Amino acid sequence: MARVLDVRNLSVTYKNKNKCVYAVSNASFSIDQGDSMGIVGESGSGKSTMAMALLRLLPRKKTVVEGEAGFLGQDLLHISDEQLDRLRWKNLSVVFQKAMNSFSPVHRIGDQIEDIYRIHEPNATRKEAHGQAAKMLALVNLNERVYKLYPHELSGGMLQRVMIAVSLLHEPDLLIMDEATTALDVVTQGQILGELRKMESELKTSRIIITHDISVVSSSCNKIAVMYAGSLLESGHVSEVLARPAHPYTKGLLAAFPPLRGQRVVLESIPGYLPDMAARHEGCIFAARCPEAMEKCKSAAPARTDLGNDHFVSCHLIEVEKQ
Ligand code: SF4
């Protein structure tokens, strides 16, 4: 499979006059054609910041973004604004939570979709734009009837589905969904994710989905990346990581998630809070909350270890197990 995105040592620091916040630290991961990667982690773990950094949507004066992000042979973090504009929507698309607020209230939905399509396909006729829009609306389970409606005539969930359809208009190589289905009811969410999976296998589109919900990842992704306090702690194939989690934080997240089948179990939470992101941490970022922390964890940050089959983990326990 061809590589679509290759992120190496991505770091994002928010800066103001008095302090720095280290929102993402040295994150590395890759996505191949047709992959769908779920990025999970608690609020404040840096998931959305990482997506915003890849899309270069962070305020430039107040952030420092370092690292590399190879996308279809270009480095997203270093190409010109004009080059990036050519990639956005057409090759690289995004949907945010509450993206429906982006619609103009005074234009019909259909006109807005067609206008967006024709910005990147200036030679397309209205008929062609209409045909592509109808195809994508059907994908998110919306009737063409919405074409003639104004945004205020649709529910929030319907508008969010329109926004997902807009993001797919150009059948992008990579779609980033930042909590884009969180506000939808579970039935609609399941339908959309199911249709997306079908489209991905047909068109070989890749997807990053940022979510708190591990069930969304397990049902709609083939890869998973677990983030905590700006660090990517574990990544790999969903079937591998969920069946054999190697990092104590991943184990903690799974223990806090209710299983749908099998015996009833008592859910466990992870005691403690996220560390101060404005401070530099010498050792493992999870050490203060880790039930398996050792002396070494307080002073030395664990290296990213390749467990094979695309499974990576950053934890000193791996070295201990090898000895
Ligand atoms: Fe826990 Fe140490 Fe592994 Fe960090 S490196 S997760 S503190 S065992």
mmCIF file of C-alpha atoms and ligand atoms in Angstrom:
data_model
loop_
_atom_site.group_PDB
_atom_site.id
_atom_site.type_symbol
_atom_site.label_atom_id
_atom_site.label_comp_id
_atom_site.label_asym_id
_atom_site.label_seq_id
_atom_site.Cartn_x
_atom_site.Cartn_y
_atom_site.Cartn_z
ATOM 1 C CA MET A 1 0.000 0.000 0.000
ATOM 2 C CA ALA A 2 1.271 3.498 -0.842
ATOM 3 C CA ARG A 3 2.123 5.761 2.068
ATOM 4 C CA VAL A 4 -0.225 8.736 2.339
ATOM 5 C CA LEU A 5 0.938 10.481 5.506
ATOM 6 C CA ASP A 6 4.219 10.112 7.344
ATOM 7 C CA VAL A 7 4.484 12.229 10.502
ATOM 8 C CA ARG A 8 7.908 12.408 12.150
ATOM 9 C CA ASN A 9 8.690 14.023 15.508
ATOM 10 C CA LEU A 10 5.791 16.469 15.391
ATOM 11 C CA SER A 11 5.908 18.940 18.284
ATOM 12 C CA VAL A 12 3.582 21.872 18.941
ATOM 13 C CA THR A 13 4.236 24.547 21.559
ATOM 14 C CA TYR A 14 1.761 27.307 22.380
ATOM 15 C CA LYS A 15 3.528 30.493 23.425
ATOM 16 C CA ASN A 16 2.487 33.682 25.073
ATOM 17 C CA LYS A 17 4.434 36.387 26.899
ATOM 18 C CA ASN A 18 4.743 34.517 30.151
ATOM 19 C CA LYS A 19 4.772 30.826 29.407
ATOM 20 C CA CYS A 20 4.890 27.962 26.942
ATOM 21 C CA VAL A 21 2.486 25.027 26.780
ATOM 22 C CA TYR A 22 3.950 21.879 25.252
ATOM 23 C CA ALA A 23 0.788 20.583 23.588
ATOM 24 C CA VAL A 24 2.325 17.868 21.374
ATOM 25 C CA SER A 25 5.765 16.297 21.863
ATOM 26 C CA ASN A 26 7.620 14.269 19.245
ATOM 27 C CA ALA A 27 4.629 12.444 17.774
ATOM 28 C CA SER A 28 5.422 10.008 14.948
ATOM 29 C CA PHE A 29 2.982 7.851 12.994
ATOM 30 C CA SER A 30 2.142 6.901 9.429
ATOM 31 C CA ILE A 31 -0.962 6.207 7.381
ATOM 32 C CA ASP A 32 -1.121 4.114 4.220
ATOM 33 C CA GLN A 33 -3.651 4.285 1.430
ATOM 34 C CA GLY A 34 -6.986 2.926 2.671
ATOM 35 C CA ASP A 35 -5.995 3.101 6.354
ATOM 36 C CA SER A 36 -8.366 4.604 8.899
ATOM 37 C CA MET A 37 -6.635 5.601 12.120
ATOM 38 C CA GLY A 38 -8.481 6.471 15.307
ATOM 39 C CA ILE A 39 -6.652 8.826 17.659
ATOM 40 C CA VAL A 40 -7.921 8.409 21.219
ATOM 41 C CA GLY A 41 -7.075 10.003 24.522
ATOM 42 C CA GLU A 42 -8.675 12.100 27.238
ATOM 43 C CA SER A 43 -9.466 15.819 26.825
ATOM 44 C CA GLY A 44 -6.329 17.937 26.691
ATOM 45 C CA SER A 45 -4.153 15.133 25.340
ATOM 46 C CA GLY A 46 -3.267 17.087 22.181
ATOM 47 C CA LYS A 47 -5.361 15.157 19.626
ATOM 48 C CA SER A 48 -7.026 18.196 18.053
ATOM 49 C CA THR A 49 -3.861 20.286 18.267
ATOM 50 C CA MET A 50 -2.045 17.616 16.287
ATOM 51 C CA ALA A 51 -4.737 17.697 13.565
ATOM 52 C CA MET A 52 -4.757 21.503 13.490
ATOM 53 C CA ALA A 53 -0.959 21.523 13.192
ATOM 54 C CA LEU A 54 -1.070 19.118 10.222
ATOM 55 C CA LEU A 55 -3.617 21.391 8.541
ATOM 56 C CA ARG A 56 -1.611 24.507 9.481
ATOM 57 C CA LEU A 57 -4.668 26.068 11.116
ATOM 58 C CA LEU A 58 -2.972 27.153 14.361
ATOM 59 C CA PRO A 59 -2.270 30.863 14.951
ATOM 60 C CA ARG A 60 1.262 31.309 13.629
ATOM 61 C CA LYS A 61 2.378 34.033 15.988
ATOM 62 C CA LYS A 62 1.487 32.021 19.047
ATOM 63 C CA THR A 63 2.579 28.517 18.125
ATOM 64 C CA VAL A 64 5.817 26.800 17.231
ATOM 65 C CA VAL A 65 5.355 23.678 15.100
ATOM 66 C CA GLU A 66 8.365 21.411 14.534
ATOM 67 C CA GLY A 67 8.879 18.109 12.757
ATOM 68 C CA GLU A 68 7.873 16.737 9.372
ATOM 69 C CA ALA A 69 4.595 15.627 7.846
ATOM 70 C CA GLY A 70 5.090 13.979 4.448
ATOM 71 C CA PHE A 71 1.837 13.921 2.476
ATOM 72 C CA LEU A 72 1.793 12.630 -1.107
ATOM 73 C CA GLY A 73 5.437 13.593 -1.541
ATOM 74 C CA GLN A 74 5.200 17.075 0.049
ATOM 75 C CA ASP A 75 5.882 18.216 3.589
ATOM 76 C CA LEU A 76 2.650 19.762 4.881
ATOM 77 C CA LEU A 77 4.529 21.753 7.502
ATOM 78 C CA HIS A 78 6.932 23.389 5.086
ATOM 79 C CA ILE A 79 5.191 23.883 1.718
ATOM 80 C CA SER A 80 3.968 27.355 0.723
ATOM 81 C CA ASP A 81 0.459 28.569 1.527
ATOM 82 C CA GLU A 82 -0.422 28.363 -2.179
ATOM 83 C CA GLN A 83 0.697 24.708 -2.368
ATOM 84 C CA LEU A 84 -1.276 23.929 0.773
ATOM 85 C CA ASP A 85 -4.400 25.636 -0.620
ATOM 86 C CA ARG A 86 -4.216 23.362 -3.645
ATOM 87 C CA LEU A 87 -4.177 20.282 -1.383
ATOM 88 C CA ARG A 88 -6.913 21.355 1.014
ATOM 89 C CA TRP A 89 -10.390 20.008 0.203
ATOM 90 C CA LYS A 90 -9.154 18.236 -2.929
ATOM 91 C CA ASN A 91 -6.547 15.898 -1.405
ATOM 92 C CA LEU A 92 -6.790 16.686 2.296
ATOM 93 C CA SER A 93 -10.123 17.420 3.889
ATOM 94 C CA VAL A 94 -11.332 18.021 7.430
ATOM 95 C CA VAL A 95 -14.553 18.073 9.434
ATOM 96 C CA PHE A 96 -14.664 19.537 12.912
ATOM 97 C CA GLN A 97 -17.187 19.083 15.681
ATOM 98 C CA LYS A 98 -20.021 21.616 15.161
ATOM 99 C CA ALA A 99 -18.706 22.320 11.667
ATOM 100 C CA MET A 100 -22.324 23.087 10.728
ATOM 101 C CA ASN A 101 -21.842 26.599 12.093
ATOM 102 C CA SER A 102 -19.765 27.283 8.979
ATOM 103 C CA PHE A 103 -22.769 27.466 6.645
ATOM 104 C CA SER A 104 -24.013 30.827 5.423
ATOM 105 C CA PRO A 105 -27.543 31.314 6.802
ATOM 106 C CA VAL A 106 -28.757 33.226 3.723
ATOM 107 C CA HIS A 107 -27.946 30.740 0.954
ATOM 108 C CA ARG A 108 -29.572 27.422 0.161
ATOM 109 C CA ILE A 109 -27.613 24.288 1.101
ATOM 110 C CA GLY A 110 -27.366 23.091 -2.512
ATOM 111 C CA ASP A 111 -25.952 26.401 -3.764
ATOM 112 C CA GLN A 112 -23.317 26.379 -1.019
ATOM 113 C CA ILE A 113 -22.232 22.817 -1.802
ATOM 114 C CA GLU A 114 -22.001 23.508 -5.528
ATOM 115 C CA ASP A 115 -19.983 26.692 -4.948
ATOM 116 C CA ILE A 116 -17.503 24.785 -2.773
ATOM 117 C CA TYR A 117 -17.173 22.066 -5.404
ATOM 118 C CA ARG A 118 -16.544 24.522 -8.226
ATOM 119 C CA ILE A 119 -13.806 26.413 -6.362
ATOM 120 C CA HIS A 120 -11.540 23.409 -6.918
ATOM 121 C CA GLU A 121 -13.213 22.249 -10.141
ATOM 122 C CA PRO A 122 -13.717 25.562 -11.947
ATOM 123 C CA ASN A 123 -14.524 23.870 -15.248
ATOM 124 C CA ALA A 124 -17.275 21.713 -13.767
ATOM 125 C CA THR A 125 -20.819 22.493 -14.894
ATOM 126 C CA ARG A 126 -23.642 23.056 -12.411
ATOM 127 C CA LYS A 127 -24.990 19.655 -13.457
ATOM 128 C CA GLU A 128 -21.708 17.904 -12.644
ATOM 129 C CA ALA A 129 -21.433 19.719 -9.318
ATOM 130 C CA HIS A 130 -25.026 18.774 -8.530
ATOM 131 C CA GLY A 131 -24.373 15.118 -9.395
ATOM 132 C CA GLN A 132 -21.321 14.893 -7.134
ATOM 133 C CA ALA A 133 -23.128 16.690 -4.298
ATOM 134 C CA ALA A 134 -26.117 14.325 -4.579
ATOM 135 C CA LYS A 135 -23.769 11.314 -4.487
ATOM 136 C CA MET A 136 -22.098 12.524 -1.273
ATOM 137 C CA LEU A 137 -25.399 13.506 0.356
ATOM 138 C CA ALA A 138 -26.653 9.979 -0.306
ATOM 139 C CA LEU A 139 -23.465 8.671 1.327
ATOM 140 C CA VAL A 140 -24.359 10.421 4.589
ATOM 141 C CA ASN A 141 -27.953 9.271 4.281
ATOM 142 C CA LEU A 142 -29.504 12.581 3.282
ATOM 143 C CA ASN A 143 -32.222 13.054 0.699
ATOM 144 C CA GLU A 144 -31.649 15.464 -2.185
ATOM 145 C CA ARG A 145 -34.577 17.410 -0.744
ATOM 146 C CA VAL A 146 -32.104 19.231 1.555
ATOM 147 C CA TYR A 147 -30.684 20.885 -1.563
ATOM 148 C CA LYS A 148 -33.383 23.513 -1.616
ATOM 149 C CA LEU A 149 -33.424 24.164 2.110
ATOM 150 C CA TYR A 150 -31.711 26.889 4.138
ATOM 151 C CA PRO A 151 -29.439 25.890 7.050
ATOM 152 C CA HIS A 152 -32.007 26.940 9.690
ATOM 153 C CA GLU A 153 -34.458 24.413 8.238
ATOM 154 C CA LEU A 154 -32.166 21.463 9.091
ATOM 155 C CA SER A 155 -31.437 19.963 12.491
ATOM 156 C CA GLY A 156 -27.890 20.188 13.911
ATOM 157 C CA GLY A 157 -27.293 16.520 13.123
ATOM 158 C CA MET A 158 -28.437 16.936 9.512
ATOM 159 C CA LEU A 159 -26.195 19.977 9.047
ATOM 160 C CA GLN A 160 -23.244 18.034 10.416
ATOM 161 C CA ARG A 161 -23.968 15.284 7.895
ATOM 162 C CA VAL A 162 -24.065 17.892 5.109
ATOM 163 C CA MET A 163 -20.668 19.106 6.304
ATOM 164 C CA ILE A 164 -19.283 15.544 6.133
ATOM 165 C CA ALA A 165 -20.702 15.292 2.590
ATOM 166 C CA VAL A 166 -18.942 18.565 1.689
ATOM 167 C CA SER A 167 -15.637 17.246 3.017
ATOM 168 C CA LEU A 168 -15.981 14.236 0.695
ATOM 169 C CA LEU A 169 -16.966 16.194 -2.435
ATOM 170 C CA HIS A 170 -13.547 15.843 -4.047
ATOM 171 C CA GLU A 171 -13.016 12.291 -2.808
ATOM 172 C CA PRO A 172 -9.879 13.329 -0.879
ATOM 173 C CA ASP A 173 -6.847 11.116 -0.287
ATOM 174 C CA LEU A 174 -7.054 11.831 3.442
ATOM 175 C CA LEU A 175 -10.048 12.886 5.519
ATOM 176 C CA ILE A 176 -9.520 14.165 9.070
ATOM 177 C CA MET A 177 -12.590 13.969 11.319
ATOM 178 C CA ASP A 178 -12.213 15.764 14.635
ATOM 179 C CA GLU A 179 -15.075 14.518 16.824
ATOM 180 C CA ALA A 180 -17.189 15.028 13.699
ATOM 181 C CA THR A 181 -19.790 12.391 14.539
ATOM 182 C CA THR A 182 -19.847 12.889 18.323
ATOM 183 C CA ALA A 183 -22.975 15.071 18.250
ATOM 184 C CA LEU A 184 -24.920 12.586 16.102
ATOM 185 C CA ASP A 185 -27.199 9.910 17.500
ATOM 186 C CA VAL A 186 -25.597 6.470 17.598
ATOM 187 C CA VAL A 187 -27.749 5.068 14.772
ATOM 188 C CA THR A 188 -26.810 7.892 12.376
ATOM 189 C CA GLN A 189 -23.192 7.743 13.531
ATOM 190 C CA GLY A 190 -23.095 3.998 12.828
ATOM 191 C CA GLN A 191 -24.665 4.481 9.375
ATOM 192 C CA ILE A 192 -22.217 7.215 8.377
ATOM 193 C CA LEU A 193 -19.161 5.317 9.596
ATOM 194 C CA GLY A 194 -20.394 2.215 7.777
ATOM 195 C CA GLU A 195 -20.843 4.179 4.522
ATOM 196 C CA LEU A 196 -17.426 5.814 4.977
ATOM 197 C CA ARG A 197 -15.801 2.399 5.336
ATOM 198 C CA LYS A 198 -17.444 1.263 2.100
ATOM 199 C CA MET A 199 -16.279 4.410 0.318
ATOM 200 C CA GLU A 200 -12.766 4.038 1.689
ATOM 201 C CA SER A 201 -12.446 0.522 0.380
ATOM 202 C CA GLU A 202 -13.798 1.579 -3.037
ATOM 203 C CA LEU A 203 -11.799 4.778 -3.460
ATOM 204 C CA LYS A 204 -8.793 3.852 -1.251
ATOM 205 C CA THR A 205 -9.360 7.021 0.765
ATOM 206 C CA SER A 206 -7.611 7.209 4.145
ATOM 207 C CA ARG A 207 -9.068 8.674 7.324
ATOM 208 C CA ILE A 208 -7.957 10.002 10.685
ATOM 209 C CA ILE A 209 -10.738 10.097 13.246
ATOM 210 C CA ILE A 210 -10.208 11.893 16.549
ATOM 211 C CA THR A 211 -12.525 10.642 19.238
ATOM 212 C CA HIS A 212 -12.992 9.834 22.903
ATOM 213 C CA ASP A 213 -15.009 6.781 21.970
ATOM 214 C CA ILE A 214 -13.015 3.557 21.632
ATOM 215 C CA SER A 215 -16.082 1.799 20.164
ATOM 216 C CA VAL A 216 -15.964 4.209 17.197
ATOM 217 C CA VAL A 217 -12.338 3.200 16.629
ATOM 218 C CA SER A 218 -12.909 -0.515 17.081
ATOM 219 C CA SER A 219 -15.875 -0.504 14.679
ATOM 220 C CA SER A 220 -14.568 1.804 11.962
ATOM 221 C CA CYS A 221 -10.740 1.895 11.996
ATOM 222 C CA ASN A 222 -7.929 -0.517 11.240
ATOM 223 C CA LYS A 223 -5.305 1.476 13.176
ATOM 224 C CA ILE A 224 -5.263 3.223 16.547
ATOM 225 C CA ALA A 225 -2.990 5.803 18.178
ATOM 226 C CA VAL A 226 -3.255 6.493 21.911
ATOM 227 C CA MET A 227 -2.314 9.990 23.083
ATOM 228 C CA TYR A 228 -1.709 11.283 26.576
ATOM 229 C CA ALA A 229 -0.576 14.783 27.597
ATOM 230 C CA GLY A 230 0.790 15.556 24.141
ATOM 231 C CA SER A 231 2.651 12.262 23.696
ATOM 232 C CA LEU A 232 1.773 9.350 21.453
ATOM 233 C CA LEU A 233 2.151 6.412 23.816
ATOM 234 C CA GLU A 234 1.062 3.485 21.687
ATOM 235 C CA SER A 235 -0.010 2.893 18.097
ATOM 236 C CA GLY A 236 -0.691 -0.068 15.864
ATOM 237 C CA HIS A 237 -3.393 -2.174 14.275
ATOM 238 C CA VAL A 238 -6.691 -2.017 16.158
ATOM 239 C CA SER A 239 -6.970 -5.799 16.371
ATOM 240 C CA GLU A 240 -3.476 -6.006 17.903
ATOM 241 C CA VAL A 241 -3.567 -3.017 20.290
ATOM 242 C CA LEU A 242 -7.052 -3.685 21.665
ATOM 243 C CA ALA A 243 -6.368 -7.405 22.117
ATOM 244 C CA ARG A 244 -2.840 -7.006 23.535
ATOM 245 C CA PRO A 245 -2.325 -3.450 24.810
ATOM 246 C CA ALA A 246 1.308 -2.933 25.809
ATOM 247 C CA HIS A 247 1.145 0.469 27.514
ATOM 248 C CA PRO A 248 -0.330 0.879 31.023
ATOM 249 C CA TYR A 249 -2.312 3.923 29.846
ATOM 250 C CA THR A 250 -3.920 1.964 26.979
ATOM 251 C CA LYS A 251 -4.736 -0.804 29.467
ATOM 252 C CA GLY A 252 -6.292 1.807 31.771
ATOM 253 C CA LEU A 253 -8.417 3.287 28.970
ATOM 254 C CA LEU A 254 -9.696 -0.160 28.016
ATOM 255 C CA ALA A 255 -10.449 -1.048 31.635
ATOM 256 C CA ALA A 256 -12.586 2.116 31.857
ATOM 257 C CA PHE A 257 -14.634 1.140 28.800
ATOM 258 C CA PRO A 258 -17.734 -1.041 29.323
ATOM 259 C CA PRO A 259 -17.738 -4.250 27.212
ATOM 260 C CA LEU A 260 -20.946 -4.953 25.291
ATOM 261 C CA ARG A 261 -20.570 -8.722 25.510
ATOM 262 C CA GLY A 262 -19.309 -11.198 28.063
ATOM 263 C CA GLN A 263 -19.471 -11.054 31.828
ATOM 264 C CA ARG A 264 -20.302 -7.915 33.762
ATOM 265 C CA VAL A 265 -17.126 -6.240 34.990
ATOM 266 C CA VAL A 266 -16.482 -3.394 37.395
ATOM 267 C CA LEU A 267 -15.130 -0.441 35.418
ATOM 268 C CA GLU A 268 -11.892 1.073 36.634
ATOM 269 C CA SER A 269 -10.890 4.694 36.271
ATOM 270 C CA ILE A 270 -7.344 6.017 36.049
ATOM 271 C CA PRO A 271 -6.726 7.986 39.234
ATOM 272 C CA GLY A 272 -5.125 11.441 39.022
ATOM 273 C CA TYR A 273 -5.067 14.218 36.463
ATOM 274 C CA LEU A 274 -3.145 15.272 33.378
ATOM 275 C CA PRO A 275 0.256 16.757 34.268
ATOM 276 C CA ASP A 276 1.029 20.466 33.939
ATOM 277 C CA MET A 277 1.580 20.912 30.200
ATOM 278 C CA ALA A 278 3.477 24.148 30.815
ATOM 279 C CA ALA A 279 6.289 22.219 32.536
ATOM 280 C CA ARG A 280 9.009 20.128 30.932
ATOM 281 C CA HIS A 281 8.912 16.527 32.198
ATOM 282 C CA GLU A 282 12.147 14.605 32.443
ATOM 283 C CA GLY A 283 10.802 11.098 32.820
ATOM 284 C CA CYS A 284 7.750 9.289 31.481
ATOM 285 C CA ILE A 285 4.843 11.720 31.073
ATOM 286 C CA PHE A 286 2.452 9.111 32.576
ATOM 287 C CA ALA A 287 4.646 8.280 35.598
ATOM 288 C CA ALA A 288 2.537 10.118 38.215
ATOM 289 C CA ARG A 289 -0.551 8.028 37.349
ATOM 290 C CA CYS A 290 1.011 4.773 36.251
ATOM 291 C CA PRO A 291 0.324 1.731 38.494
ATOM 292 C CA GLU A 292 3.497 0.072 37.181
ATOM 293 C CA ALA A 293 5.891 3.025 37.474
ATOM 294 C CA MET A 294 9.499 2.228 38.417
ATOM 295 C CA GLU A 295 12.274 4.450 39.729
ATOM 296 C CA LYS A 296 13.714 4.871 36.247
ATOM 297 C CA CYS A 297 10.382 6.206 34.935
ATOM 298 C CA LYS A 298 10.766 9.405 36.958
ATOM 299 C CA SER A 299 14.060 10.417 35.380
ATOM 300 C CA ALA A 300 14.232 8.958 31.855
ATOM 301 C CA ALA A 301 11.659 9.251 29.088
ATOM 302 C CA PRO A 302 11.036 5.864 27.428
ATOM 303 C CA ALA A 303 12.042 5.458 23.787
ATOM 304 C CA ARG A 304 9.522 4.526 21.092
ATOM 305 C CA THR A 305 9.947 0.779 20.634
ATOM 306 C CA ASP A 306 8.900 -1.210 17.590
ATOM 307 C CA LEU A 307 7.115 -4.392 18.699
ATOM 308 C CA GLY A 308 6.725 -5.515 15.084
ATOM 309 C CA ASN A 309 3.762 -5.485 12.710
ATOM 310 C CA ASP A 310 3.480 -1.662 12.986
ATOM 311 C CA HIS A 311 2.926 -1.842 16.763
ATOM 312 C CA PHE A 312 4.858 0.912 18.608
ATOM 313 C CA VAL A 313 4.934 1.662 22.317
ATOM 314 C CA SER A 314 6.810 4.085 24.579
ATOM 315 C CA CYS A 315 7.267 2.398 27.960
ATOM 316 C CA HIS A 316 10.244 1.143 30.005
ATOM 317 C CA LEU A 317 8.356 -2.079 30.775
ATOM 318 C CA ILE A 318 9.162 -3.295 27.273
ATOM 319 C CA GLU A 319 12.899 -3.164 28.045
ATOM 320 C CA VAL A 320 12.307 -4.942 31.368
ATOM 321 C CA GLU A 321 10.320 -7.706 29.657
ATOM 322 C CA LYS A 322 13.083 -8.222 27.117
ATOM 323 C CA GLN A 323 15.736 -8.771 29.835
HETATM 324 FE FE1 SF4 B 1 4.509 3.401 33.537
HETATM 325 FE FE2 SF4 B 1 7.133 3.619 33.499
HETATM 326 FE FE3 SF4 B 1 5.861 2.643 31.380
HETATM 327 FE FE4 SF4 B 1 5.697 5.196 31.973
HETATM 328 S S1 SF4 B 1 7.528 4.108 31.359
HETATM 329 S S2 SF4 B 1 4.046 3.888 31.405
HETATM 330 S S3 SF4 B 1 5.664 5.160 34.183
HETATM 331 S S4 SF4 B 1 5.968 1.749 33.435
#
